[in-house]
Tab-separated table of C-alpha atoms and ligand atoms in Angstrom:
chain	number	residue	atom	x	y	z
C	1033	UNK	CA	-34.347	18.045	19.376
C	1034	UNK	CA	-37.224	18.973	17.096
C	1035	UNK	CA	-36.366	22.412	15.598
C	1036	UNK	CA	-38.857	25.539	17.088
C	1037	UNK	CA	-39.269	28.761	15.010
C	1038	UNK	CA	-39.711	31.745	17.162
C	1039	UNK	CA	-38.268	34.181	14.759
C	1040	UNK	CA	-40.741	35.260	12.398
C	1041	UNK	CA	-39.472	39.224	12.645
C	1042	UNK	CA	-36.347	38.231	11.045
C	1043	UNK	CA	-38.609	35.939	8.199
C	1044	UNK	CA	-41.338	34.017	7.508
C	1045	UNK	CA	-41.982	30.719	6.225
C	1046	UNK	CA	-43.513	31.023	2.840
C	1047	UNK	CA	-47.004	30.368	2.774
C	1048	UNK	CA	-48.564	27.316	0.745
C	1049	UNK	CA	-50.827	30.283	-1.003
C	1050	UNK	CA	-47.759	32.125	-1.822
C	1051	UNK	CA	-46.321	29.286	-3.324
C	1052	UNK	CA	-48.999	27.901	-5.395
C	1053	UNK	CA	-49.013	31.419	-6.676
C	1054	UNK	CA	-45.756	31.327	-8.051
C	1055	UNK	CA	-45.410	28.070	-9.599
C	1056	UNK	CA	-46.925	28.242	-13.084
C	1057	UNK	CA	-44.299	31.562	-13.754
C	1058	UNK	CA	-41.659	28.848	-12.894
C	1059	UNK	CA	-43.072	27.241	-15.787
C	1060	UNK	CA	-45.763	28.332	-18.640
C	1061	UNK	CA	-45.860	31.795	-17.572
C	1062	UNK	CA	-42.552	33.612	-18.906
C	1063	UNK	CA	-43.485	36.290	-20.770
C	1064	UNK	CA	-42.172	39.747	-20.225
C	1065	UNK	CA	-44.920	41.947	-18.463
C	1066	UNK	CA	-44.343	44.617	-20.788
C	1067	UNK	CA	-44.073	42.795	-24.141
C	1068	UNK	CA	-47.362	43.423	-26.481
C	1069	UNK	CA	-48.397	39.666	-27.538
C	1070	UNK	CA	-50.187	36.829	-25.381
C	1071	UNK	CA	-47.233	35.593	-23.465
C	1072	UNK	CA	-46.585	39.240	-21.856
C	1073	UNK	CA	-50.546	39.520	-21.403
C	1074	UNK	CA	-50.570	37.062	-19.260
C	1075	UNK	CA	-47.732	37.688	-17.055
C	1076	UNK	CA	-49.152	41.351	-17.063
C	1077	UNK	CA	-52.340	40.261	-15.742
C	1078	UNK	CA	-50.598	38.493	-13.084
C	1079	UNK	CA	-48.214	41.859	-12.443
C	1080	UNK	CA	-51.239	43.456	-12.240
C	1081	UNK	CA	-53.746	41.301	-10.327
C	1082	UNK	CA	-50.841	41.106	-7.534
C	1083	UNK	CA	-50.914	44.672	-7.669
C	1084	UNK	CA	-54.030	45.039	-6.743
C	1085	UNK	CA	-53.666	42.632	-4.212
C	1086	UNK	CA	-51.667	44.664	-2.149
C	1087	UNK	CA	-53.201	47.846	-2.262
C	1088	UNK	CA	-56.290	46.107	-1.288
C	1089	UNK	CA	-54.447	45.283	1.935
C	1090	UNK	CA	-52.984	49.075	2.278
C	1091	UNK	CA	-56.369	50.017	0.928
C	1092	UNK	CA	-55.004	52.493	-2.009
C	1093	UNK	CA	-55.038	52.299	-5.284
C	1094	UNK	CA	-53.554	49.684	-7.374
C	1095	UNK	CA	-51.354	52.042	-8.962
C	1096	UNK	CA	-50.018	53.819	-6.008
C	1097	UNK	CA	-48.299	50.675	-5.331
C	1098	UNK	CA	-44.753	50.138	-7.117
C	1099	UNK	CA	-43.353	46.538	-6.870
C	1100	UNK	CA	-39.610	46.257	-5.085
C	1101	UNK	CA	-36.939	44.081	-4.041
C	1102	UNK	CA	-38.010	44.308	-0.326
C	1103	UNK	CA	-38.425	46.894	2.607
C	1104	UNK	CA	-35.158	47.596	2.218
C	1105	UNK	CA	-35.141	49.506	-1.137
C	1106	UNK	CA	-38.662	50.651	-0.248
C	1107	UNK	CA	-37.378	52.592	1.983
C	1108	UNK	CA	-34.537	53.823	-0.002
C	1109	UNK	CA	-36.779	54.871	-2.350
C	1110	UNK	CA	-39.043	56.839	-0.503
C	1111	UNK	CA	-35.698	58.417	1.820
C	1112	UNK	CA	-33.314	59.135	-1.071
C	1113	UNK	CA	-36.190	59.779	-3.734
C	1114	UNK	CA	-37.889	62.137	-1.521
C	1115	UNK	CA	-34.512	63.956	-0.981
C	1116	UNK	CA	-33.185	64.137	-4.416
C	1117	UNK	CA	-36.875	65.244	-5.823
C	1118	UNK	CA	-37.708	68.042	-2.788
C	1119	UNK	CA	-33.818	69.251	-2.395
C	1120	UNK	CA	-34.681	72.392	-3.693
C	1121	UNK	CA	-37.578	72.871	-1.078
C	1122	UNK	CA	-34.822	72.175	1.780
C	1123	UNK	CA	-32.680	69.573	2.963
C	1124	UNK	CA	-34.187	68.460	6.363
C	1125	UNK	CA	-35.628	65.199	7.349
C	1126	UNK	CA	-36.791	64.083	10.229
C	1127	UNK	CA	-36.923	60.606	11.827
C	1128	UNK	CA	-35.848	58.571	14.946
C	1129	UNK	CA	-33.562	56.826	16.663
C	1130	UNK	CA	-34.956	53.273	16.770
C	1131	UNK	CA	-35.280	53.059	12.616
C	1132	UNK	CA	-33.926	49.708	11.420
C	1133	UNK	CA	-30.569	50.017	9.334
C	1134	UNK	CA	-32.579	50.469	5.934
C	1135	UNK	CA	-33.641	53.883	7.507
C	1136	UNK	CA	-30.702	55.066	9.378
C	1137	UNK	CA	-28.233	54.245	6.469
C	1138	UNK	CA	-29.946	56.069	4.334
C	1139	UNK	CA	-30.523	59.163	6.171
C	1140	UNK	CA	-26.417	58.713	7.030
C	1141	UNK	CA	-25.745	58.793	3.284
C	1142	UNK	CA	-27.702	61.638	2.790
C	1143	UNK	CA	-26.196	63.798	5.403
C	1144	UNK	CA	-22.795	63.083	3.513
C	1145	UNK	CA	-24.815	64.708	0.656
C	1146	UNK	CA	-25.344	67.971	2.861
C	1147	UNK	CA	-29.069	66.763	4.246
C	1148	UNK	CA	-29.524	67.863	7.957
C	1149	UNK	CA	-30.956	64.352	9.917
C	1150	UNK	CA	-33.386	65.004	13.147
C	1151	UNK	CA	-33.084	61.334	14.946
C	1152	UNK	CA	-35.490	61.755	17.606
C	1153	UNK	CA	-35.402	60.050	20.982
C	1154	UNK	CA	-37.865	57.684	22.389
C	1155	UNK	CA	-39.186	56.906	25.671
C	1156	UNK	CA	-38.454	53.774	28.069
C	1157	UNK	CA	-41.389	51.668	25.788
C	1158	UNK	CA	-39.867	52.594	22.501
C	1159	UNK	CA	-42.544	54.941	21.843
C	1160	UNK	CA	-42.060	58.424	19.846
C	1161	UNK	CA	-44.030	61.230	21.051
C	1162	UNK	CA	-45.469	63.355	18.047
C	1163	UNK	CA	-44.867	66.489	20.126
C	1164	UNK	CA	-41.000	65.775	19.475
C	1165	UNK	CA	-42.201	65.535	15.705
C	1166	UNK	CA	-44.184	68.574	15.815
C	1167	UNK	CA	-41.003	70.523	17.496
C	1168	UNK	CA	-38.097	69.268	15.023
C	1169	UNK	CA	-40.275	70.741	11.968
C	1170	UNK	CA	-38.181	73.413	10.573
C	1171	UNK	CA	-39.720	75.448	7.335
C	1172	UNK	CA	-36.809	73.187	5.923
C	1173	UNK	CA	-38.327	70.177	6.090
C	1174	UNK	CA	-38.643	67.942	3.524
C	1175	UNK	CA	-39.730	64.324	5.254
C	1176	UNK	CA	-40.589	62.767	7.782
C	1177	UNK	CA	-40.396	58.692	8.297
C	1178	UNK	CA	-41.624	56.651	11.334
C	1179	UNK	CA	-41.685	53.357	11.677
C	1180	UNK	CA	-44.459	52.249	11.962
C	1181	UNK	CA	-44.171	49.481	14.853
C	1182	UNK	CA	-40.217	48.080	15.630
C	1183	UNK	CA	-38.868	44.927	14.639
C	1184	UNK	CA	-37.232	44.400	17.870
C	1185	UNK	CA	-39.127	45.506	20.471
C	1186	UNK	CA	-42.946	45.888	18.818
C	1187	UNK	CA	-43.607	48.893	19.821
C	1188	UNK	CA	-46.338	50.676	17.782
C	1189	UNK	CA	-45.622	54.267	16.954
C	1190	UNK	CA	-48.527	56.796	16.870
C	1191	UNK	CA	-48.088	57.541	13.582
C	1192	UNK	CA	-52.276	58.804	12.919
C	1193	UNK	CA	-51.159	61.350	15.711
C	1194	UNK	CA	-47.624	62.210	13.514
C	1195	UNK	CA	-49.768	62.391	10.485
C	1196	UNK	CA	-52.207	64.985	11.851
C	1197	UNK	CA	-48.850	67.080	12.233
C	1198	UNK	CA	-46.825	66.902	9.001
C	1199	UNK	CA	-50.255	67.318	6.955
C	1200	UNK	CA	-51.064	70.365	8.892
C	1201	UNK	CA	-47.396	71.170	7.681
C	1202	UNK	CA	-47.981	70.044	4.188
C	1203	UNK	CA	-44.294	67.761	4.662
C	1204	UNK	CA	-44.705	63.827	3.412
C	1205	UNK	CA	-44.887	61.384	6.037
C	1206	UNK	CA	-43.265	58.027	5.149
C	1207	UNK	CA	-43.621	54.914	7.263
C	1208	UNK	CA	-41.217	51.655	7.405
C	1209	UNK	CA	-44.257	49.117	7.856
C	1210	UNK	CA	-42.269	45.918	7.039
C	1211	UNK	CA	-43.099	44.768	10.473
C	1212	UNK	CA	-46.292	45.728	10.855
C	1213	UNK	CA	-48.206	44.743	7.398
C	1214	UNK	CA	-50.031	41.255	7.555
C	1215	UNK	CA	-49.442	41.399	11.234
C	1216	UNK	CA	-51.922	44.203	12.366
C	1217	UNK	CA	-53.944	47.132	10.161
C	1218	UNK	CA	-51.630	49.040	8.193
C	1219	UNK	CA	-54.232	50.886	5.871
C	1220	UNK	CA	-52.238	54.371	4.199
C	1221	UNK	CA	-56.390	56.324	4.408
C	1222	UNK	CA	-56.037	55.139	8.252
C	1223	UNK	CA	-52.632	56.093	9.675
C	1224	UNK	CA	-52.640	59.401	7.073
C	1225	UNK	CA	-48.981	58.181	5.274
C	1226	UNK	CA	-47.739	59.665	2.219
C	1227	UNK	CA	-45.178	56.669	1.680
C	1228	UNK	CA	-45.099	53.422	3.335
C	1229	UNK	CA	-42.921	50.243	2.978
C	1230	UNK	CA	-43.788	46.905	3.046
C	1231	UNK	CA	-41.457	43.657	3.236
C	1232	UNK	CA	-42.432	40.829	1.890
C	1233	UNK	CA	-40.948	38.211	4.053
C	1234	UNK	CA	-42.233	39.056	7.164
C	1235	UNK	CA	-45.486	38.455	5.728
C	1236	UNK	CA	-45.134	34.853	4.587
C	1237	UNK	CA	-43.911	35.913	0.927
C	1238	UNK	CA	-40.464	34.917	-0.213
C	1239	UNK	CA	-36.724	36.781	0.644
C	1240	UNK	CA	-36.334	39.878	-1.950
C	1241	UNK	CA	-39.454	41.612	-2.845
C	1242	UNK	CA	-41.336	44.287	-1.191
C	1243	UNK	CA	-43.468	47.261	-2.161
C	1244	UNK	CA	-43.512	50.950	-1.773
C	1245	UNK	CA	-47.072	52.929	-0.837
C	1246	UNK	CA	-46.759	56.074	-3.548
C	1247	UNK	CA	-49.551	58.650	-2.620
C	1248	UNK	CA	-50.611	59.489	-6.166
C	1249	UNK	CA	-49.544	62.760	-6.979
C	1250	UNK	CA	-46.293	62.492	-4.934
C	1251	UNK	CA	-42.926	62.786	-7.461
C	1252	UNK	CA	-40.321	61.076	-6.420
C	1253	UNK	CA	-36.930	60.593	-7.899
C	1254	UNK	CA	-36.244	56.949	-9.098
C	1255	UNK	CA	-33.545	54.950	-7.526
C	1256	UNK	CA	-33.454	52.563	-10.776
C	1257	UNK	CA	-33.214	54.755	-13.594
C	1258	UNK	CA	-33.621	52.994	-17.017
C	1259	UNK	CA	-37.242	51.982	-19.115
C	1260	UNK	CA	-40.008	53.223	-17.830
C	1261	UNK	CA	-41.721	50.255	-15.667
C	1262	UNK	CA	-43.566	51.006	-12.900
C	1263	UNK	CA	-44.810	54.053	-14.386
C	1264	UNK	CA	-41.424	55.516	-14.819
C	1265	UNK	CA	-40.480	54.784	-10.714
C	1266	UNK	CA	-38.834	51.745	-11.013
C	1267	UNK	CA	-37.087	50.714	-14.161
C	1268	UNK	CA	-36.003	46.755	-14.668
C	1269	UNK	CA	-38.423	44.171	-16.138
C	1270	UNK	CA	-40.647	43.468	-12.988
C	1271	UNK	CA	-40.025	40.112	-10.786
C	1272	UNK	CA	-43.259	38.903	-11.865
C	1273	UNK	CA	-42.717	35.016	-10.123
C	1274	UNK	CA	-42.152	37.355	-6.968
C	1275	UNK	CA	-44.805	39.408	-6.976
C	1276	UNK	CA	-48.054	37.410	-7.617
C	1277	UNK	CA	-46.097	35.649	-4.400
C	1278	UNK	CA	-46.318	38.907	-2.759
C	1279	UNK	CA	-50.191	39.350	-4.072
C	1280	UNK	CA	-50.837	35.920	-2.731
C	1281	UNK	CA	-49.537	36.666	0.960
C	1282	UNK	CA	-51.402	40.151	0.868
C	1283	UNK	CA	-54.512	38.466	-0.242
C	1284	UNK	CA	-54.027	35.900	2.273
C	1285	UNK	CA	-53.265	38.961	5.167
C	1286	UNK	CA	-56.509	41.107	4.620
C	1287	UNK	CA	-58.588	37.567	5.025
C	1288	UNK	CA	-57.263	37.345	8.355
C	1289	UNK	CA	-59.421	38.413	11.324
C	1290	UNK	CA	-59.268	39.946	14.693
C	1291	UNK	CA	-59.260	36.438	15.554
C	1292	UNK	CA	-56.154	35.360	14.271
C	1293	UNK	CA	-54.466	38.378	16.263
C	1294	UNK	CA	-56.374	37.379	19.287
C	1295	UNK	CA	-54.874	33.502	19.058
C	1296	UNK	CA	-51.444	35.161	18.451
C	1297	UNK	CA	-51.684	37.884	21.464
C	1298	UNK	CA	-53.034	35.236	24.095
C	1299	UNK	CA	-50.392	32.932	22.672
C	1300	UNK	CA	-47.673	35.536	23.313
C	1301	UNK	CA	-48.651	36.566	26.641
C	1302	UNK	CA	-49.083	32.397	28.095
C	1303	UNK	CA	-45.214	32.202	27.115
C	1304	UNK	CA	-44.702	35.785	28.522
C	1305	UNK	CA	-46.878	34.571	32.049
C	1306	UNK	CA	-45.252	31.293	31.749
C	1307	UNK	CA	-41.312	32.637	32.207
C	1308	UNK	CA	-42.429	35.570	34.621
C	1309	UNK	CA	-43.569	32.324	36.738
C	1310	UNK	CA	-39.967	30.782	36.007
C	1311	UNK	CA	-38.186	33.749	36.367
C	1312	UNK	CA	-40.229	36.280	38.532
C	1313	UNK	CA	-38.522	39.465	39.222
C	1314	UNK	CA	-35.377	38.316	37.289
C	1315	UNK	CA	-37.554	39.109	33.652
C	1316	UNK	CA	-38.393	42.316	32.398
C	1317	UNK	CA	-40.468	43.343	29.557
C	1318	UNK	CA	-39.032	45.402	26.703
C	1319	UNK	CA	-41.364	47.294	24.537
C	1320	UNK	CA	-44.437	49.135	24.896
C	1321	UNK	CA	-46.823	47.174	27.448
C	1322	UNK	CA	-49.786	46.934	25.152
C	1323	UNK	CA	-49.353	48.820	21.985
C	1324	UNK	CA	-46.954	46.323	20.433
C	1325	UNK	CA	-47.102	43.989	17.688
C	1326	UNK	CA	-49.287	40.831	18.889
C	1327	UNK	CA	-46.476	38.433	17.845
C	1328	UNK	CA	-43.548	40.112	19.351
C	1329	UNK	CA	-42.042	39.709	22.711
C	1330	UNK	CA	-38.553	40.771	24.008
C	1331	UNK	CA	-37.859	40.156	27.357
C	1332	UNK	CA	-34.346	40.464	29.242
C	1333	UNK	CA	-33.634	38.119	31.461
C	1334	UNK	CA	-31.431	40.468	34.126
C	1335	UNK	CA	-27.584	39.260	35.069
C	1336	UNK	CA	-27.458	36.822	31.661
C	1337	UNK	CA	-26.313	36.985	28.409
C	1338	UNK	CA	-29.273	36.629	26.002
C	1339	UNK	CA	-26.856	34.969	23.336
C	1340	UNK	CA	-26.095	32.516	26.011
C	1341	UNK	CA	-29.413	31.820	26.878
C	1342	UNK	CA	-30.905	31.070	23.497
C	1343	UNK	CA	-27.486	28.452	23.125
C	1344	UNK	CA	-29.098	26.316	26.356
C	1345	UNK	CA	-32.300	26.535	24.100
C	1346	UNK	CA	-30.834	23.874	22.000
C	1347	UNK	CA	-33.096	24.194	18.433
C	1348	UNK	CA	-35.289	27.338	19.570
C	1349	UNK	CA	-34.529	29.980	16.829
C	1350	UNK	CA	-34.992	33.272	18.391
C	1351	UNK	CA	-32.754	36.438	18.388
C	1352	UNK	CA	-30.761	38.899	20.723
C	1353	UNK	CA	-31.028	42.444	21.539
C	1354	UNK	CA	-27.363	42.460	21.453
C	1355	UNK	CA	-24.467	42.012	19.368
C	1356	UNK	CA	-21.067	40.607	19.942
C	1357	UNK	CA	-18.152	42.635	18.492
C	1358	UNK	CA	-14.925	41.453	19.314
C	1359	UNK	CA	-15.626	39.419	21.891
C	1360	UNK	CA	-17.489	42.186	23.614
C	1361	UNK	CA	-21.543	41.986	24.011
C	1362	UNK	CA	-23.077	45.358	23.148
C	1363	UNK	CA	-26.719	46.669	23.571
C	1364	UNK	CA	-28.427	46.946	20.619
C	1365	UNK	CA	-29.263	50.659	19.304
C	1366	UNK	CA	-32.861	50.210	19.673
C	1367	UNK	CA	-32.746	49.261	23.290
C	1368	UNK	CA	-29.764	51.906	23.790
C	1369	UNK	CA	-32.386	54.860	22.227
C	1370	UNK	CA	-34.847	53.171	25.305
C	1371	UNK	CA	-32.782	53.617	28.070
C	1372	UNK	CA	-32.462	50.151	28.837
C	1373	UNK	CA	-29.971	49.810	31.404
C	1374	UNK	CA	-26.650	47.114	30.066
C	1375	UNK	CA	-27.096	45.280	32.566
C	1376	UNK	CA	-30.166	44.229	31.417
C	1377	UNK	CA	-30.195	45.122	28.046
C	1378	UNK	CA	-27.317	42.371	27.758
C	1379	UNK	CA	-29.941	39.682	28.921
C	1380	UNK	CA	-32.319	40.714	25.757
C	1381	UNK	CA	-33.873	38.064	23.784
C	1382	UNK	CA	-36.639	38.450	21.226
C	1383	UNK	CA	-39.390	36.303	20.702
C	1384	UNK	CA	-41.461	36.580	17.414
C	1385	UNK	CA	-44.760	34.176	17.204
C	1386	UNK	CA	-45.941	33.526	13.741
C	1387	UNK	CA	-48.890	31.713	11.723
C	1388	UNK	CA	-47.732	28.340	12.424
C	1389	UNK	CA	-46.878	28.824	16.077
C	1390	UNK	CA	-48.388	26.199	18.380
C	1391	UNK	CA	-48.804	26.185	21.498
C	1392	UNK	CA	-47.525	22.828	22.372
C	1393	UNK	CA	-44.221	24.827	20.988
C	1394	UNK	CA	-44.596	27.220	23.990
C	1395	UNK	CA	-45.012	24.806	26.118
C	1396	UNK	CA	-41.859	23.033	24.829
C	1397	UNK	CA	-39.696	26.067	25.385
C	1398	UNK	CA	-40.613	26.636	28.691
C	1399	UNK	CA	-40.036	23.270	29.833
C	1400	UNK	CA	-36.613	23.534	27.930
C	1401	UNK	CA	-36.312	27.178	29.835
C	1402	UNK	CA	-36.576	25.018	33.478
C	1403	UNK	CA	-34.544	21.838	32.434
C	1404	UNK	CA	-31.747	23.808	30.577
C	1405	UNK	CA	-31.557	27.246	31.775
C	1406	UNK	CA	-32.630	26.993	35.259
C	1407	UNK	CA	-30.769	23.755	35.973
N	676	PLP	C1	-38.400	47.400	10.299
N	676	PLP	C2	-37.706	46.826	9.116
N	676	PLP	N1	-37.485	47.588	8.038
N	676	PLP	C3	-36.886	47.110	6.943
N	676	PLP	C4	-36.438	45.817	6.870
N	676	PLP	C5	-35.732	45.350	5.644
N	676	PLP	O1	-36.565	44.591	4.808
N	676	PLP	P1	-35.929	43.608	3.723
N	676	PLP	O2	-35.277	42.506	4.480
N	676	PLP	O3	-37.091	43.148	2.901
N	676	PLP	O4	-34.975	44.403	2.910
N	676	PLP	C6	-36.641	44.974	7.972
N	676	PLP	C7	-36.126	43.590	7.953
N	676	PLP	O5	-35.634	43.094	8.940
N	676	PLP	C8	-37.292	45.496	9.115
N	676	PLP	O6	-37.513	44.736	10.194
């Protein structure tokens, strides 16, 4: 069985641009970005042309951007920076309950330092309503971080609307857009963010580097504290083979047009309309109906086990909206904070399209779907 990738919210492939990118700083290119002579020039230019890549695709300023090891500690940063800087202002943040683990665990830590955490609810799509924001503000409140669309479900969060709210309060607004950057606009002018995150490997660049949005003029406390790189917000000699990959894979994002979304939407939705067909009432659609990511589709398939089902699916790579502890299946806390009943939150698998998705591949799964599942 010829191996299918229908997990690109978990990763990526890298792309061939990313690569090529990297592969003289495996090689000639090993200076240290900060060192004065030629060999740090040039691996300076590089830090810096990367740089520039990405804020091209946030559209901010080159030096609003600060290079990480991946959403993860992007959004540690901005969490845990914003707290320790702003502590003195008050200790409330606000945020919700369908934030992956790098925001939750955070915000968990921090109450264990005395911060007070508002986890707001969500409705049956996955979708916040900026009403709730506007209600949790307290004259205590220091931040405020929204995704900005889910990795499991898609959903797309209004966060232009949430951003017309916490500027009116004059509170930061951070978004976790490690799902959403290369995949549809994530522009920091557009959607009104303070801080935003961005992840690397869900946008065709390798494992373990990211990059954290900085509105200029916003302090922050450090999580790395040593020499000042990054402008003092980052210390450690930057990953400079990792970065111009990063560059590379932003550059290679913000050439993409509407088009490319279009091929990936109508690609999702002929696999969606292909299993309701297979399935009919049986399948039920988890996430927002249309404003979702155009690669992303979770669907529970009611009375299985989604585990289960992607095993019969011999070579598909997808994932479940569940977890098995002990022997014991449990609903993921995304699909818990929707409301999504166990019964069929149980039979949750998620489906993420990517670049390289054909749709010979679709077609390949749902012929598996009939000769192994429906057998
Ligand atoms: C929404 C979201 N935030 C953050 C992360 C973490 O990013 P990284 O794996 O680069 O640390 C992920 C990765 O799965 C994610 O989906």
């Amino acid at each position: 069985m010829k191996h299918i990738y229908l997990d690109y919210n978990a990763s990526t492939p890298i792309a061939p641009e990313a690569a090529d990118a990297m592969r003289p700083f495996l090689s000639e290119h090993y200076g240290n970005p900060s060192s004065r002579h030629w060999a740090g020039a040039a691996a300076r230019q590089a830090l810096e042309k990367a740089r520039g890549q990405v804020a091209a695709l946030l559209d901010c300023a080159p030096q609003e951007i600060v290079f990480t090891s991946g959403g993860t500690e992007a959004n540690n940063h901005a969490i845990k920076g914003a707290f320790f800087a702003l502590r003195q202002r008050g200790k409330h943040i606000i945020t919700t309950q369908v934030e992956h683990p790098a925001v939750l665990e955070p915000c968990r830590f921090l109450e264990r330092l005395g911060a007070e955490i508002t986890y707001l609810p969500v409705d049956r799509t996955g979708m916040v309503n900026p009403e709730d924001v506007r209600k949790a503000i307290t004259p205590g409140t220091i931040l405020v971080s929204v995704m900005h669309a889910n990795n499991e479900v898609g959903t797309i969060q209004p966060i232009a609307e949430i951003a017309r709210i916490t500027r009116e309060r004059g509170i930061p607004l951070h978004t976790d857009a490690a799902q959403s950057v290369g995949k549809i606009p994530a522009k920091v002018a557009e959607l009104g963010v303070d801080l935003l995150s961005v992840a690397g490997h869900k946008l065709c660049a390798p494992k373990g580097v990211g990059a954290l949005y900085l509105r200029g003029g916003l302090q922050l406390e450090p999580l790395m504290h040593g020499a000042g790189h990054e402008a003092g917000r980052r210390a450690g000699t930057e990953n400079v083979l990792l970065d111009v990959a990063l560059g590379a894979a932003c550059e290679l994002a913000a050439g993409d047009r509407e088009s490319r979304r279009a091929r990936l939407t109508e690609l999702r939705d002929y696999f969606h309309a292909g299993m309701k067909h297979l399935f009919g009432a049986a399948l039920a659609l988890n996430g927002h109906p249309t404003m979702r990511l155009p690669n992303t589709l979770n669907v529970s398939f009611a009375g299985r086990v989604g585990s289960e089902l992607l095993e019969a699916l011999d070579g598909v790579a997808a994932s479940t909206g569940s977890a098995c502890h002990s022997g014991r299946h449990e609903l993921s806390p995304v699909l818990k904070a929707m409301g999504v009943p166990e019964a069929i939150g149980l039979g949750a698998v998620r489906f993420s399209l990517g670049r390289w998705t054909t749709t010979e591949e679709i077609d390949r799964v749902l012929a598996l779907f009939q000769t192994q599942v429906l057998k």
